[in-house]
Amino acid sequence: MNEILRISLKKITKINLMSILQLDVKPEQRNLVAPNAISIAQAHFNKDAWFRAIYADNKPIGFVMISDSLLRYKSNPNHRPSYFLWRFMIDAKYQGKGYGKKAMKLIINHVRSRPNAKELLLSHSKLDGNAGVFYKKFGFDYTGSEIGDELVMSLKL
């Protein structure tokens, strides 16, 4: 039986950057999620991006990025915040061990802690092997909307 280690979300720094860039999904999943290098580059040019490395104890095992509109519009008192799970990946070596489930719970709790968080949105590919079934286990439901060629799901918080 696999022991579930302590899962945490840590800032990406120059010290741990290379280990996060080296994380990769299974070959058949590569068309479902962008490489971490692209995600981190996008995050540095998007004021909405909140991104973290996913750790099991002291070992980096994944990556998450959320679009948090409050980061961009925090000075606007009339802004209604929105939260969107933009990227989520667990390295191929660590999939199927329960780490992704624990990480997703931390991500949902993080969003719940944000001001006026009422909903967490995400989208996933229509291709085989997508994470739709995984997200359904957390209470995400399909909205009937699409973003490009991806299906949109929502979790009421």
Coordinates of C-alpha atoms in Angstrom, one line a residue:
M1 CA 0.0 0.0 0.0
N2 CA 1.3 3.4 -0.9
E3 CA 1.8 5.8 1.9
I4 CA 0.3 9.2 1.4
L5 CA 2.9 11.8 2.1
R6 CA 2.2 15.4 3.3
I7 CA 1.1 17.3 0.3
S8 CA 1.8 21.1 0.1
L9 CA 1.8 24.0 -2.3
K10 CA 5.0 25.9 -2.4
K11 CA 6.2 29.0 -4.3
I12 CA 8.4 28.5 -7.3
T13 CA 11.8 30.1 -6.8
K14 CA 15.1 30.1 -8.6
I15 CA 16.1 27.3 -6.2
N16 CA 13.3 24.8 -7.1
L17 CA 12.6 26.0 -10.7
M18 CA 14.6 23.4 -12.5
S19 CA 13.0 20.5 -10.6
I20 CA 9.5 21.9 -11.5
L21 CA 10.5 22.3 -15.2
Q22 CA 11.6 18.6 -15.3
L23 CA 8.2 17.3 -14.2
D24 CA 6.2 15.7 -17.0
V25 CA 3.0 13.8 -17.5
K26 CA 2.7 10.4 -19.2
P27 CA 3.5 10.6 -23.0
E28 CA -0.2 10.0 -23.8
Q29 CA -1.2 13.0 -21.6
R30 CA 1.1 15.6 -23.2
N31 CA -1.6 16.9 -25.5
L32 CA -3.9 17.5 -22.5
V33 CA -1.8 20.0 -20.5
A34 CA 0.9 22.5 -21.4
P35 CA 4.5 21.9 -20.2
N36 CA 5.3 23.6 -16.9
A37 CA 7.9 25.9 -18.7
I38 CA 5.1 27.4 -20.8
S39 CA 2.8 27.7 -17.9
I40 CA 5.4 29.5 -15.7
A41 CA 6.3 31.8 -18.6
Q42 CA 2.6 32.7 -19.1
A43 CA 2.2 33.2 -15.4
H44 CA 5.0 35.9 -15.4
F45 CA 3.1 37.9 -18.0
N46 CA -0.4 37.5 -16.5
K47 CA -1.4 39.6 -13.4
D48 CA -4.1 37.1 -12.6
A49 CA -1.8 34.1 -12.3
W50 CA -1.3 32.4 -8.9
F51 CA 1.0 29.4 -9.4
R52 CA 2.7 26.9 -7.1
A53 CA 4.7 23.7 -7.1
I54 CA 2.9 20.7 -5.6
Y55 CA 5.2 18.8 -3.1
A56 CA 4.9 15.4 -1.4
D57 CA 6.9 16.0 1.7
N58 CA 10.1 17.6 0.3
K59 CA 9.8 16.2 -3.3
P60 CA 8.3 18.3 -6.1
I61 CA 5.6 16.2 -7.8
G62 CA 3.4 18.6 -9.7
F63 CA 2.3 22.1 -10.7
V64 CA -0.9 24.2 -10.3
M65 CA -1.9 27.6 -11.8
I66 CA -5.0 29.5 -11.0
S67 CA -6.4 32.6 -12.7
D68 CA -7.4 34.8 -9.7
S69 CA -8.9 38.0 -11.0
L70 CA -8.6 39.6 -7.6
L71 CA -4.8 39.7 -8.1
R72 CA -5.4 42.1 -11.0
Y73 CA -8.3 44.1 -9.8
K74 CA -7.7 44.2 -6.0
S75 CA -7.9 48.0 -6.0
N76 CA -11.3 48.1 -7.6
P77 CA -14.0 47.8 -4.9
N78 CA -16.7 46.9 -7.5
H79 CA -14.8 44.0 -9.0
R80 CA -16.5 40.6 -8.6
P81 CA -13.7 38.1 -8.3
S82 CA -13.5 35.0 -10.5
Y83 CA -11.3 31.9 -10.0
F84 CA -10.3 29.5 -12.8
L85 CA -8.1 26.4 -12.5
W86 CA -5.8 27.1 -15.4
R87 CA -3.3 24.3 -15.1
F88 CA -3.0 21.2 -12.9
M89 CA -0.5 18.4 -13.4
I90 CA 1.0 15.5 -11.4
D91 CA 4.3 14.0 -12.7
A92 CA 3.9 10.6 -14.3
K93 CA 5.9 8.9 -11.6
Y94 CA 3.5 10.1 -8.9
Q95 CA 0.1 9.6 -10.6
G96 CA -2.3 7.0 -9.2
K97 CA -1.0 7.3 -5.6
G98 CA -3.6 9.7 -4.2
Y99 CA -1.3 12.8 -4.4
G100 CA -3.5 14.5 -7.0
K101 CA -6.6 14.1 -4.8
K102 CA -4.8 15.6 -1.8
A103 CA -3.4 18.5 -4.0
M104 CA -6.8 19.2 -5.5
K105 CA -8.3 19.5 -2.0
L106 CA -5.6 22.0 -1.1
I107 CA -6.3 24.0 -4.3
I108 CA -10.1 24.1 -3.6
N109 CA -9.4 25.2 0.0
H110 CA -7.1 27.9 -1.2
V111 CA -9.8 29.3 -3.5
R112 CA -12.4 29.0 -0.8
S113 CA -10.1 31.2 1.4
R114 CA -10.1 34.0 -1.2
P115 CA -12.5 37.0 -0.9
N116 CA -16.0 36.4 -2.2
A117 CA -15.1 33.0 -3.8
K118 CA -18.4 31.5 -4.8
E119 CA -17.2 29.3 -7.7
L120 CA -14.1 27.6 -9.1
L121 CA -14.2 27.1 -12.9
L122 CA -11.9 24.9 -15.1
S123 CA -11.8 23.5 -18.5
H124 CA -10.5 20.3 -19.9
S125 CA -9.8 18.7 -23.3
K126 CA -12.4 16.6 -25.0
L127 CA -9.7 14.1 -26.0
D128 CA -9.5 10.7 -24.5
G129 CA -7.7 10.5 -21.2
N130 CA -9.0 13.9 -20.0
A131 CA -9.5 14.6 -16.3
G132 CA -13.2 15.1 -16.4
V133 CA -13.9 12.0 -14.3
F134 CA -11.3 13.1 -11.8
Y135 CA -12.9 16.6 -11.4
K136 CA -16.4 15.2 -11.1
K137 CA -15.2 13.4 -7.9
F138 CA -14.7 16.8 -6.3
G139 CA -18.2 18.0 -7.2
F140 CA -17.3 19.9 -10.4
D141 CA -20.2 19.8 -12.9
Y142 CA -20.3 20.6 -16.6
T143 CA -21.7 24.1 -17.4
G144 CA -22.6 23.4 -21.0
S145 CA -20.1 26.0 -22.1
E146 CA -16.9 25.5 -24.0
I147 CA -13.7 27.5 -24.3
G148 CA -12.1 26.7 -27.6
D149 CA -12.2 23.0 -27.9
E150 CA -12.4 22.4 -24.1
L151 CA -15.4 21.7 -21.9
V152 CA -16.0 24.0 -18.9
M153 CA -16.8 22.7 -15.4
S154 CA -17.8 24.6 -12.3
L155 CA -17.6 23.9 -8.6
K156 CA -19.9 25.9 -6.3
L157 CA -17.9 26.9 -3.2

